[in-house]
Amino acid sequence: MTAANQTQEFVQREDKSVYETEQPVLYSVKDGIATVTMNRPGFNNAQNSQMTYALDAAFRQAVDDDSVKVILLRGEGKHFSAGHDIGTPGRDINKEFDRSTLWWDHTNKPGGEYLYAREQEVYLGMCRRWRDLPKPTIAMVQGACVAGGLMLAWVCDLIIASDDAFFQDPVVRMGIPGVEYFAHPYELNPRVAKEFLFLGDRMSAERAREMGMVNRIFSRDELADATYEIAAKIARQPRMGLALTKQVINHVEDLAGKRTGMEAAFAWHHFAHVHNEQISGDLLGGYDAKGMVKANKAEASANGEKA
């Protein structure tokens, strides 16, 4: 069975007993709304390659289904997403998958080519494709939306957040200039994007709304019902009108430099990885998952925030 077929099986299987161990993404459709759910709550929905390819298959399934008008992305459990998987038992960076773009397999490549080729596929390439899919997408964010989790929210057209949600890109502490899908100056403004990255602090949902990154905020208890109500209202609009509206706004962003700026940021991101490896022997500047969690908790405590 190919990885693509396995992914479809993960998306479609209904045996609840295997969700935690085998099904990283759940998929359902009701009333014209496709719900795509990241399903690694035990690891705060950390994004490994298996989850990434399952997300890709779910988005494709939603695009191919003419009954689907709106796609809603959510995370199971306490948090939306803790970001890229840099240390759970399911980390699969060394595994080969059936690729979705035309980049070659990374697993047998030397030096900086190894990570550069992989992230062209699973991060930059997929995120760009998801951002441009022709149906409206909504990210429903609760709890943590950190680093790679930002990318998953940022590719969506709307972000609806709980009042306890927070947003953070702390990877500058690794010596890396932000995550691979570098949308920071477009989601925020350049000066606030610098603050966001230089400090690496959590940004509250309310501050994110003030900056234009978040559309609406609701209590955790109200979040799901309110988000589905918004999705249902969008679903009553004509499909082609929605697609063209999305296309033109994305085009205006790209005219303002979003796509070309992201290309440069991706190159600098990978220079940072190679630099880290040259001076420390570690692509991530010495941080694994436990180290990053420990640093985040320490900073949250110092700032008087709940860890």
PDB file of C-alpha atoms in Angstrom:
ATOM      1  CA  MET A   1       0.000   0.000   0.000  1.00  0.00           C
ATOM      2  CA  THR A   2       1.406   3.425  -0.932  1.00  0.00           C
ATOM      3  CA  ALA A   3       1.736   6.241   1.585  1.00  0.00           C
ATOM      4  CA  ALA A   4      -0.996   8.132  -0.270  1.00  0.00           C
ATOM      5  CA  ASN A   5      -3.393   5.190   0.087  1.00  0.00           C
ATOM      6  CA  GLN A   6      -2.428   4.791   3.718  1.00  0.00           C
ATOM      7  CA  THR A   7      -3.233   8.453   4.235  1.00  0.00           C
ATOM      8  CA  GLN A   8      -6.659   8.035   2.678  1.00  0.00           C
ATOM      9  CA  GLU A   9      -7.222   5.092   5.000  1.00  0.00           C
ATOM     10  CA  PHE A  10      -6.244   7.264   7.967  1.00  0.00           C
ATOM     11  CA  VAL A  11      -8.678   9.935   6.818  1.00  0.00           C
ATOM     12  CA  GLN A  12     -11.599   7.594   6.249  1.00  0.00           C
ATOM     13  CA  ARG A  13     -11.271   4.918   8.950  1.00  0.00           C
ATOM     14  CA  GLU A  14     -13.986   5.040  11.604  1.00  0.00           C
ATOM     15  CA  ASP A  15     -12.597   2.634  14.213  1.00  0.00           C
ATOM     16  CA  LYS A  16     -12.295   4.993  17.183  1.00  0.00           C
ATOM     17  CA  SER A  17      -9.920   2.611  18.991  1.00  0.00           C
ATOM     18  CA  VAL A  18      -7.075   3.342  16.549  1.00  0.00           C
ATOM     19  CA  TYR A  19      -7.350   7.121  16.388  1.00  0.00           C
ATOM     20  CA  GLU A  20      -4.652   7.833  18.946  1.00  0.00           C
ATOM     21  CA  THR A  21      -2.068   5.528  17.448  1.00  0.00           C
ATOM     22  CA  GLU A  22      -2.805   5.303  13.733  1.00  0.00           C
ATOM     23  CA  GLN A  23      -5.043   8.122  12.564  1.00  0.00           C
ATOM     24  CA  PRO A  24      -3.297  11.501  12.743  1.00  0.00           C
ATOM     25  CA  VAL A  25      -6.089  13.324  10.878  1.00  0.00           C
ATOM     26  CA  LEU A  26      -9.863  12.861  11.096  1.00  0.00           C
ATOM     27  CA  TYR A  27     -12.196  13.932   8.310  1.00  0.00           C
ATOM     28  CA  SER A  28     -15.947  14.486   8.182  1.00  0.00           C
ATOM     29  CA  VAL A  29     -18.486  16.467   6.135  1.00  0.00           C
ATOM     30  CA  LYS A  30     -21.795  17.932   7.262  1.00  0.00           C
ATOM     31  CA  ASP A  31     -23.965  20.675   5.751  1.00  0.00           C
ATOM     32  CA  GLY A  32     -21.347  21.676   3.203  1.00  0.00           C
ATOM     33  CA  ILE A  33     -18.564  22.003   5.803  1.00  0.00           C
ATOM     34  CA  ALA A  34     -15.594  19.632   5.775  1.00  0.00           C
ATOM     35  CA  THR A  35     -13.936  19.285   9.169  1.00  0.00           C
ATOM     36  CA  VAL A  36     -10.245  18.359   9.134  1.00  0.00           C
ATOM     37  CA  THR A  37      -9.055  17.507  12.636  1.00  0.00           C
ATOM     38  CA  MET A  38      -5.437  17.060  13.692  1.00  0.00           C
ATOM     39  CA  ASN A  39      -5.538  14.080  16.004  1.00  0.00           C
ATOM     40  CA  ARG A  40      -2.351  13.767  18.036  1.00  0.00           C
ATOM     41  CA  PRO A  41      -3.681  15.290  21.279  1.00  0.00           C
ATOM     42  CA  GLY A  42      -1.232  13.311  23.409  1.00  0.00           C
ATOM     43  CA  PHE A  43       1.548  15.303  21.738  1.00  0.00           C
ATOM     44  CA  ASN A  44      -0.411  18.568  21.422  1.00  0.00           C
ATOM     45  CA  ASN A  45      -0.873  17.876  17.703  1.00  0.00           C
ATOM     46  CA  ALA A  46       2.812  18.132  16.897  1.00  0.00           C
ATOM     47  CA  GLN A  47       3.116  17.868  13.127  1.00  0.00           C
ATOM     48  CA  ASN A  48       5.113  14.914  11.830  1.00  0.00           C
ATOM     49  CA  SER A  49       5.265  13.901   8.163  1.00  0.00           C
ATOM     50  CA  GLN A  50       2.521  11.319   8.579  1.00  0.00           C
ATOM     51  CA  MET A  51       0.178  14.035   9.794  1.00  0.00           C
ATOM     52  CA  THR A  52       1.307  16.392   7.019  1.00  0.00           C
ATOM     53  CA  TYR A  53       0.533  13.925   4.246  1.00  0.00           C
ATOM     54  CA  ALA A  54      -2.772  13.049   5.916  1.00  0.00           C
ATOM     55  CA  LEU A  55      -3.676  16.749   6.016  1.00  0.00           C
ATOM     56  CA  ASP A  56      -2.793  17.017   2.340  1.00  0.00           C
ATOM     57  CA  ALA A  57      -5.043  14.075   1.498  1.00  0.00           C
ATOM     58  CA  ALA A  58      -7.900  15.511   3.558  1.00  0.00           C
ATOM     59  CA  PHE A  59      -7.674  18.920   1.893  1.00  0.00           C
ATOM     60  CA  ARG A  60      -7.612  17.260  -1.520  1.00  0.00           C
ATOM     61  CA  GLN A  61     -10.648  15.169  -0.589  1.00  0.00           C
ATOM     62  CA  ALA A  62     -12.512  18.322   0.454  1.00  0.00           C
ATOM     63  CA  VAL A  63     -11.597  20.151  -2.763  1.00  0.00           C
ATOM     64  CA  ASP A  64     -12.713  17.192  -4.892  1.00  0.00           C
ATOM     65  CA  ASP A  65     -16.098  16.945  -3.112  1.00  0.00           C
ATOM     66  CA  ASP A  66     -18.576  19.316  -4.773  1.00  0.00           C
ATOM     67  CA  SER A  67     -20.804  19.178  -1.689  1.00  0.00           C
ATOM     68  CA  VAL A  68     -18.075  20.877   0.369  1.00  0.00           C
ATOM     69  CA  LYS A  69     -18.196  24.682   0.359  1.00  0.00           C
ATOM     70  CA  VAL A  70     -15.975  25.459   3.368  1.00  0.00           C
ATOM     71  CA  ILE A  71     -13.080  23.627   5.062  1.00  0.00           C
ATOM     72  CA  LEU A  72     -12.548  23.930   8.810  1.00  0.00           C
ATOM     73  CA  LEU A  73      -9.175  22.969  10.320  1.00  0.00           C
ATOM     74  CA  ARG A  74      -9.058  22.198  14.024  1.00  0.00           C
ATOM     75  CA  GLY A  75      -6.956  20.381  16.595  1.00  0.00           C
ATOM     76  CA  GLU A  76      -8.186  17.671  18.944  1.00  0.00           C
ATOM     77  CA  GLY A  77      -7.548  18.201  22.648  1.00  0.00           C
ATOM     78  CA  LYS A  78      -6.226  21.088  24.700  1.00  0.00           C
ATOM     79  CA  HIS A  79      -4.128  22.767  21.993  1.00  0.00           C
ATOM     80  CA  PHE A  80      -4.427  23.548  18.282  1.00  0.00           C
ATOM     81  CA  SER A  81      -0.798  22.636  17.512  1.00  0.00           C
ATOM     82  CA  ALA A  82       2.543  22.730  19.308  1.00  0.00           C
ATOM     83  CA  GLY A  83       4.325  22.960  15.945  1.00  0.00           C
ATOM     84  CA  HIS A  84       6.670  20.672  14.053  1.00  0.00           C
ATOM     85  CA  ASP A  85       7.471  17.330  15.627  1.00  0.00           C
ATOM     86  CA  ILE A  86      11.040  17.701  16.883  1.00  0.00           C
ATOM     87  CA  GLY A  87      11.054  14.899  19.412  1.00  0.00           C
ATOM     88  CA  THR A  88       7.949  12.742  19.923  1.00  0.00           C
ATOM     89  CA  PRO A  89       8.055   8.942  19.476  1.00  0.00           C
ATOM     90  CA  GLY A  90       6.286   9.498  16.140  1.00  0.00           C
ATOM     91  CA  ARG A  91       8.941  11.753  14.674  1.00  0.00           C
ATOM     92  CA  ASP A  92       9.488  10.460  11.140  1.00  0.00           C
ATOM     93  CA  ILE A  93      11.914  12.909   9.525  1.00  0.00           C
ATOM     94  CA  ASN A  94      14.028  10.012   8.197  1.00  0.00           C
ATOM     95  CA  LYS A  95      11.146   8.197   6.492  1.00  0.00           C
ATOM     96  CA  GLU A  96      10.352   8.327   2.794  1.00  0.00           C
ATOM     97  CA  PHE A  97       6.774   9.122   1.713  1.00  0.00           C
ATOM     98  CA  ASP A  98       5.100   9.309  -1.694  1.00  0.00           C
ATOM     99  CA  ARG A  99       5.720  12.971  -2.413  1.00  0.00           C
ATOM    100  CA  SER A 100       3.087  15.523  -3.386  1.00  0.00           C
ATOM    101  CA  THR A 101       5.363  18.021  -5.130  1.00  0.00           C
ATOM    102  CA  LEU A 102       8.126  17.404  -7.686  1.00  0.00           C
ATOM    103  CA  TRP A 103      11.000  17.704  -5.237  1.00  0.00           C
ATOM    104  CA  TRP A 104      13.122  14.569  -4.960  1.00  0.00           C
ATOM    105  CA  ASP A 105      13.370  12.253  -1.949  1.00  0.00           C
ATOM    106  CA  HIS A 106      15.415  13.799   0.852  1.00  0.00           C
ATOM    107  CA  THR A 107      16.254  10.701   2.863  1.00  0.00           C
ATOM    108  CA  ASN A 108      19.417   9.724   0.953  1.00  0.00           C
ATOM    109  CA  LYS A 109      20.766  13.233   0.346  1.00  0.00           C
ATOM    110  CA  PRO A 110      23.920  14.722   1.944  1.00  0.00           C
ATOM    111  CA  GLY A 111      24.495  17.902   3.909  1.00  0.00           C
ATOM    112  CA  GLY A 112      22.064  20.784   3.719  1.00  0.00           C
ATOM    113  CA  GLU A 113      20.293  19.178   0.764  1.00  0.00           C
ATOM    114  CA  TYR A 114      18.686  16.657   3.147  1.00  0.00           C
ATOM    115  CA  LEU A 115      16.585  19.154   5.097  1.00  0.00           C
ATOM    116  CA  TYR A 116      16.213  21.667   2.255  1.00  0.00           C
ATOM    117  CA  ALA A 117      14.567  19.104  -0.044  1.00  0.00           C
ATOM    118  CA  ARG A 118      12.330  17.747   2.724  1.00  0.00           C
ATOM    119  CA  GLU A 119      11.065  21.153   3.792  1.00  0.00           C
ATOM    120  CA  GLN A 120      10.479  22.291   0.224  1.00  0.00           C
ATOM    121  CA  GLU A 121       8.005  19.400   0.106  1.00  0.00           C
ATOM    122  CA  VAL A 122       6.369  19.084   3.510  1.00  0.00           C
ATOM    123  CA  TYR A 123       6.449  22.678   4.727  1.00  0.00           C
ATOM    124  CA  LEU A 124       6.852  25.407   2.109  1.00  0.00           C
ATOM    125  CA  GLY A 125       5.384  23.486  -0.840  1.00  0.00           C
ATOM    126  CA  MET A 126       2.378  22.024   0.957  1.00  0.00           C
ATOM    127  CA  CYS A 127       1.580  25.216   2.870  1.00  0.00           C
ATOM    128  CA  ARG A 128       1.560  27.236  -0.328  1.00  0.00           C
ATOM    129  CA  ARG A 129      -0.746  24.734  -2.008  1.00  0.00           C
ATOM    130  CA  TRP A 130      -3.104  24.678   0.973  1.00  0.00           C
ATOM    131  CA  ARG A 131      -3.170  28.486   1.066  1.00  0.00           C
ATOM    132  CA  ASP A 132      -4.199  28.570  -2.605  1.00  0.00           C
ATOM    133  CA  LEU A 133      -6.820  25.809  -2.617  1.00  0.00           C
ATOM    134  CA  PRO A 134     -10.015  27.247  -4.129  1.00  0.00           C
ATOM    135  CA  LYS A 135     -12.387  26.839  -1.178  1.00  0.00           C
ATOM    136  CA  PRO A 136     -12.547  29.043   1.930  1.00  0.00           C
ATOM    137  CA  THR A 137     -10.657  27.645   4.913  1.00  0.00           C
ATOM    138  CA  ILE A 138     -11.070  28.460   8.585  1.00  0.00           C
ATOM    139  CA  ALA A 139      -8.615  27.663  11.383  1.00  0.00           C
ATOM    140  CA  MET A 140     -10.317  27.133  14.733  1.00  0.00           C
ATOM    141  CA  VAL A 141      -7.552  27.737  17.261  1.00  0.00           C
ATOM    142  CA  GLN A 142      -7.615  26.908  20.954  1.00  0.00           C
ATOM    143  CA  GLY A 143      -4.702  26.892  23.375  1.00  0.00           C
ATOM    144  CA  ALA A 144      -1.234  26.818  21.836  1.00  0.00           C
ATOM    145  CA  CYS A 145      -0.522  27.729  18.230  1.00  0.00           C
ATOM    146  CA  VAL A 146       3.262  27.589  18.226  1.00  0.00           C
ATOM    147  CA  ALA A 147       5.912  27.733  15.461  1.00  0.00           C
ATOM    148  CA  GLY A 148       4.804  25.175  12.831  1.00  0.00           C
ATOM    149  CA  GLY A 149       1.275  25.500  14.231  1.00  0.00           C
ATOM    150  CA  LEU A 150       1.307  29.102  13.029  1.00  0.00           C
ATOM    151  CA  MET A 151       1.890  27.877   9.490  1.00  0.00           C
ATOM    152  CA  LEU A 152      -1.157  25.632   9.673  1.00  0.00           C
ATOM    153  CA  ALA A 153      -3.326  28.512  10.888  1.00  0.00           C
ATOM    154  CA  TRP A 154      -1.809  31.111   8.559  1.00  0.00           C
ATOM    155  CA  VAL A 155      -2.599  29.170   5.385  1.00  0.00           C
ATOM    156  CA  CYS A 156      -6.277  29.425   6.302  1.00  0.00           C
ATOM    157  CA  ASP A 157      -8.413  32.348   5.143  1.00  0.00           C
ATOM    158  CA  LEU A 158      -9.927  33.057   8.556  1.00  0.00           C
ATOM    159  CA  ILE A 159      -8.650  32.389  12.076  1.00  0.00           C
ATOM    160  CA  ILE A 160     -11.234  32.066  14.829  1.00  0.00           C
ATOM    161  CA  ALA A 161      -9.665  31.720  18.278  1.00  0.00           C
ATOM    162  CA  SER A 162     -10.626  30.933  21.830  1.00  0.00           C
ATOM    163  CA  ASP A 163      -9.943  33.619  24.400  1.00  0.00           C
ATOM    164  CA  ASP A 164      -7.246  31.423  25.948  1.00  0.00           C
ATOM    165  CA  ALA A 165      -5.412  30.856  22.644  1.00  0.00           C
ATOM    166  CA  PHE A 166      -1.878  32.121  22.202  1.00  0.00           C
ATOM    167  CA  PHE A 167       0.480  32.419  19.241  1.00  0.00           C
ATOM    168  CA  GLN A 168       4.263  32.096  19.365  1.00  0.00           C
ATOM    169  CA  ASP A 169       7.270  31.621  17.107  1.00  0.00           C
ATOM    170  CA  PRO A 170      10.236  31.012  19.443  1.00  0.00           C
ATOM    171  CA  VAL A 171      12.660  29.553  16.896  1.00  0.00           C
ATOM    172  CA  VAL A 172      14.996  32.568  16.939  1.00  0.00           C
ATOM    173  CA  ARG A 173      16.414  30.982  20.102  1.00  0.00           C
ATOM    174  CA  MET A 174      17.601  28.217  17.740  1.00  0.00           C
ATOM    175  CA  GLY A 175      19.335  30.836  15.619  1.00  0.00           C
ATOM    176  CA  ILE A 176      16.662  30.423  12.920  1.00  0.00           C
ATOM    177  CA  PRO A 177      14.761  33.434  11.471  1.00  0.00           C
ATOM    178  CA  GLY A 178      11.219  32.151  11.900  1.00  0.00           C
ATOM    179  CA  VAL A 179       9.333  29.164  10.558  1.00  0.00           C
ATOM    180  CA  GLU A 180       9.546  27.997   6.938  1.00  0.00           C
ATOM    181  CA  TYR A 181       6.259  29.502   5.728  1.00  0.00           C
ATOM    182  CA  PHE A 182       7.414  33.017   6.590  1.00  0.00           C
ATOM    183  CA  ALA A 183       4.223  35.059   6.623  1.00  0.00           C
ATOM    184  CA  HIS A 184       5.018  37.108   9.742  1.00  0.00           C
ATOM    185  CA  PRO A 185       5.195  40.599   8.127  1.00  0.00           C
ATOM    186  CA  TYR A 186       1.864  39.931   6.377  1.00  0.00           C
ATOM    187  CA  GLU A 187       0.004  38.441   9.313  1.00  0.00           C
ATOM    188  CA  LEU A 188       1.283  41.254  11.545  1.00  0.00           C
ATOM    189  CA  ASN A 189       3.064  44.438  10.501  1.00  0.00           C
ATOM    190  CA  PRO A 190       6.845  44.508  10.087  1.00  0.00           C
ATOM    191  CA  ARG A 191       7.645  46.186  13.416  1.00  0.00           C
ATOM    192  CA  VAL A 192       5.331  43.891  15.383  1.00  0.00           C
ATOM    193  CA  ALA A 193       6.694  40.893  13.442  1.00  0.00           C
ATOM    194  CA  LYS A 194      10.194  41.851  14.625  1.00  0.00           C
ATOM    195  CA  GLU A 195       8.955  42.064  18.228  1.00  0.00           C
ATOM    196  CA  PHE A 196       7.181  38.729  17.858  1.00  0.00           C
ATOM    197  CA  LEU A 197      10.378  37.038  16.630  1.00  0.00           C
ATOM    198  CA  PHE A 198      13.048  38.916  18.616  1.00  0.00           C
ATOM    199  CA  LEU A 199      11.341  38.270  21.957  1.00  0.00           C
ATOM    200  CA  GLY A 200       9.752  34.919  21.125  1.00  0.00           C
ATOM    201  CA  ASP A 201       6.972  35.709  23.599  1.00  0.00           C
ATOM    202  CA  ARG A 202       3.431  34.440  23.463  1.00  0.00           C
ATOM    203  CA  MET A 203       0.945  36.707  21.728  1.00  0.00           C
ATOM    204  CA  SER A 204      -2.527  36.576  23.199  1.00  0.00           C
ATOM    205  CA  ALA A 205      -5.575  36.046  21.044  1.00  0.00           C
ATOM    206  CA  GLU A 206      -6.708  39.591  21.815  1.00  0.00           C
ATOM    207  CA  ARG A 207      -3.400  41.136  20.695  1.00  0.00           C
ATOM    208  CA  ALA A 208      -3.469  38.950  17.590  1.00  0.00           C
ATOM    209  CA  ARG A 209      -6.971  40.229  16.816  1.00  0.00           C
ATOM    210  CA  GLU A 210      -5.798  43.827  17.256  1.00  0.00           C
ATOM    211  CA  MET A 211      -2.998  43.137  14.771  1.00  0.00           C
ATOM    212  CA  GLY A 212      -5.446  41.668  12.228  1.00  0.00           C
ATOM    213  CA  MET A 213      -4.135  38.093  12.507  1.00  0.00           C
ATOM    214  CA  VAL A 214      -7.250  36.750  14.229  1.00  0.00           C
ATOM    215  CA  ASN A 215     -10.766  37.477  12.953  1.00  0.00           C
ATOM    216  CA  ARG A 216     -12.980  36.638  15.935  1.00  0.00           C
ATOM    217  CA  ILE A 217     -12.532  35.512  19.557  1.00  0.00           C
ATOM    218  CA  PHE A 218     -14.916  33.390  21.602  1.00  0.00           C
ATOM    219  CA  SER A 219     -14.755  31.582  24.913  1.00  0.00           C
ATOM    220  CA  ARG A 220     -13.496  28.007  24.769  1.00  0.00           C
ATOM    221  CA  ASP A 221     -17.058  26.755  25.409  1.00  0.00           C
ATOM    222  CA  GLU A 222     -18.510  28.885  22.608  1.00  0.00           C
ATOM    223  CA  LEU A 223     -15.707  28.428  20.089  1.00  0.00           C
ATOM    224  CA  ALA A 224     -16.934  25.404  18.139  1.00  0.00           C
ATOM    225  CA  ASP A 225     -20.570  26.501  17.789  1.00  0.00           C
ATOM    226  CA  ALA A 226     -19.591  30.049  16.826  1.00  0.00           C
ATOM    227  CA  THR A 227     -17.014  28.890  14.280  1.00  0.00           C
ATOM    228  CA  TYR A 228     -19.421  26.458  12.614  1.00  0.00           C
ATOM    229  CA  GLU A 229     -22.033  29.209  12.472  1.00  0.00           C
ATOM    230  CA  ILE A 230     -19.551  31.420  10.584  1.00  0.00           C
ATOM    231  CA  ALA A 231     -18.649  28.511   8.290  1.00  0.00           C
ATOM    232  CA  ALA A 232     -22.324  27.831   7.590  1.00  0.00           C
ATOM    233  CA  LYS A 233     -22.903  31.453   6.594  1.00  0.00           C
ATOM    234  CA  ILE A 234     -19.968  31.309   4.168  1.00  0.00           C
ATOM    235  CA  ALA A 235     -21.262  27.999   2.795  1.00  0.00           C
ATOM    236  CA  ARG A 236     -24.420  29.756   1.599  1.00  0.00           C
ATOM    237  CA  GLN A 237     -22.379  31.842  -0.855  1.00  0.00           C
ATOM    238  CA  PRO A 238     -21.834  30.690  -4.473  1.00  0.00           C
ATOM    239  CA  ARG A 239     -18.819  28.432  -4.916  1.00  0.00           C
ATOM    240  CA  MET A 240     -17.269  30.347  -7.821  1.00  0.00           C
ATOM    241  CA  GLY A 241     -17.732  33.691  -6.128  1.00  0.00           C
ATOM    242  CA  LEU A 242     -15.886  32.415  -3.083  1.00  0.00           C
ATOM    243  CA  ALA A 243     -13.082  30.921  -5.168  1.00  0.00           C
ATOM    244  CA  LEU A 244     -12.542  34.095  -7.192  1.00  0.00           C
ATOM    245  CA  THR A 245     -12.639  36.334  -4.113  1.00  0.00           C
ATOM    246  CA  LYS A 246     -10.012  34.198  -2.425  1.00  0.00           C
ATOM    247  CA  GLN A 247      -7.898  34.115  -5.571  1.00  0.00           C
ATOM    248  CA  VAL A 248      -7.853  37.884  -6.034  1.00  0.00           C
ATOM    249  CA  ILE A 249      -6.944  38.654  -2.416  1.00  0.00           C
ATOM    250  CA  ASN A 250      -4.150  36.078  -2.442  1.00  0.00           C
ATOM    251  CA  HIS A 251      -2.936  37.626  -5.705  1.00  0.00           C
ATOM    252  CA  VAL A 252      -2.830  41.088  -4.141  1.00  0.00           C
ATOM    253  CA  GLU A 253      -0.754  39.704  -1.252  1.00  0.00           C
ATOM    254  CA  ASP A 254       1.682  38.176  -3.725  1.00  0.00           C
ATOM    255  CA  LEU A 255       1.920  41.457  -5.644  1.00  0.00           C
ATOM    256  CA  ALA A 256       2.962  42.989  -2.319  1.00  0.00           C
ATOM    257  CA  GLY A 257       5.867  40.547  -2.185  1.00  0.00           C
ATOM    258  CA  LYS A 258       4.578  37.727  -0.022  1.00  0.00           C
ATOM    259  CA  ARG A 259       5.689  34.901  -2.293  1.00  0.00           C
ATOM    260  CA  THR A 260       9.100  36.308  -3.227  1.00  0.00           C
ATOM    261  CA  GLY A 261       9.810  37.359   0.360  1.00  0.00           C
ATOM    262  CA  MET A 262       8.998  33.859   1.511  1.00  0.00           C
ATOM    263  CA  GLU A 263      11.499  32.416  -0.976  1.00  0.00           C
ATOM    264  CA  ALA A 264      14.271  34.538   0.513  1.00  0.00           C
ATOM    265  CA  ALA A 265      13.241  33.746   4.083  1.00  0.00           C
ATOM    266  CA  PHE A 266      13.246  30.011   3.301  1.00  0.00           C
ATOM    267  CA  ALA A 267      16.808  30.248   1.980  1.00  0.00           C
ATOM    268  CA  TRP A 268      17.984  32.133   5.082  1.00  0.00           C
ATOM    269  CA  HIS A 269      16.157  29.604   7.260  1.00  0.00           C
ATOM    270  CA  HIS A 270      18.205  26.806   5.722  1.00  0.00           C
ATOM    271  CA  PHE A 271      21.447  28.736   5.907  1.00  0.00           C
ATOM    272  CA  ALA A 272      20.723  28.934   9.658  1.00  0.00           C
ATOM    273  CA  HIS A 273      20.283  25.150   9.870  1.00  0.00           C
ATOM    274  CA  VAL A 274      23.603  24.539   8.113  1.00  0.00           C
ATOM    275  CA  HIS A 275      25.323  27.196  10.248  1.00  0.00           C
ATOM    276  CA  ASN A 276      23.978  25.539  13.407  1.00  0.00           C
ATOM    277  CA  GLU A 277      25.298  22.175  12.295  1.00  0.00           C
ATOM    278  CA  GLN A 278      28.714  23.625  11.456  1.00  0.00           C
ATOM    279  CA  ILE A 279      29.220  25.267  14.839  1.00  0.00           C
ATOM    280  CA  SER A 280      27.352  22.910  17.167  1.00  0.00           C
ATOM    281  CA  GLY A 281      26.683  19.671  15.272  1.00  0.00           C
ATOM    282  CA  ASP A 282      22.930  20.210  15.703  1.00  0.00           C
ATOM    283  CA  LEU A 283      20.580  21.611  13.056  1.00  0.00           C
ATOM    284  CA  LEU A 284      18.269  22.994  15.749  1.00  0.00           C
ATOM    285  CA  GLY A 285      20.915  24.809  17.755  1.00  0.00           C
ATOM    286  CA  GLY A 286      20.806  22.285  20.565  1.00  0.00           C
ATOM    287  CA  TYR A 287      17.047  22.322  21.149  1.00  0.00           C
ATOM    288  CA  ASP A 288      14.985  19.163  21.133  1.00  0.00           C
ATOM    289  CA  ALA A 289      11.290  18.948  22.039  1.00  0.00           C
ATOM    290  CA  LYS A 290      11.956  18.729  25.792  1.00  0.00           C
ATOM    291  CA  GLY A 291      14.403  21.632  25.659  1.00  0.00           C
ATOM    292  CA  MET A 292      11.944  23.833  23.799  1.00  0.00           C
ATOM    293  CA  VAL A 293       9.068  22.976  26.164  1.00  0.00           C
ATOM    294  CA  LYS A 294      11.281  23.678  29.177  1.00  0.00           C
ATOM    295  CA  ALA A 295      12.342  27.053  27.755  1.00  0.00           C
ATOM    296  CA  ASN A 296       8.744  27.959  26.918  1.00  0.00           C
ATOM    297  CA  LYS A 297       7.540  27.094  30.408  1.00  0.00           C
ATOM    298  CA  ALA A 298      10.361  29.090  31.995  1.00  0.00           C
ATOM    299  CA  GLU A 299       9.568  32.159  29.911  1.00  0.00           C
ATOM    300  CA  ALA A 300       5.830  31.830  30.526  1.00  0.00           C
ATOM    301  CA  SER A 301       6.455  31.620  34.253  1.00  0.00           C
ATOM    302  CA  ALA A 302       8.766  34.639  34.155  1.00  0.00           C
ATOM    303  CA  ASN A 303       6.057  36.607  32.327  1.00  0.00           C
ATOM    304  CA  GLY A 304       3.378  35.570  34.802  1.00  0.00           C
ATOM    305  CA  GLU A 305       1.578  33.395  32.250  1.00  0.00           C
ATOM    306  CA  LYS A 306       0.117  29.932  32.720  1.00  0.00           C
ATOM    307  CA  ALA A 307       2.668  27.418  31.420  1.00  0.00           C
TER     308      ALA A 307
END
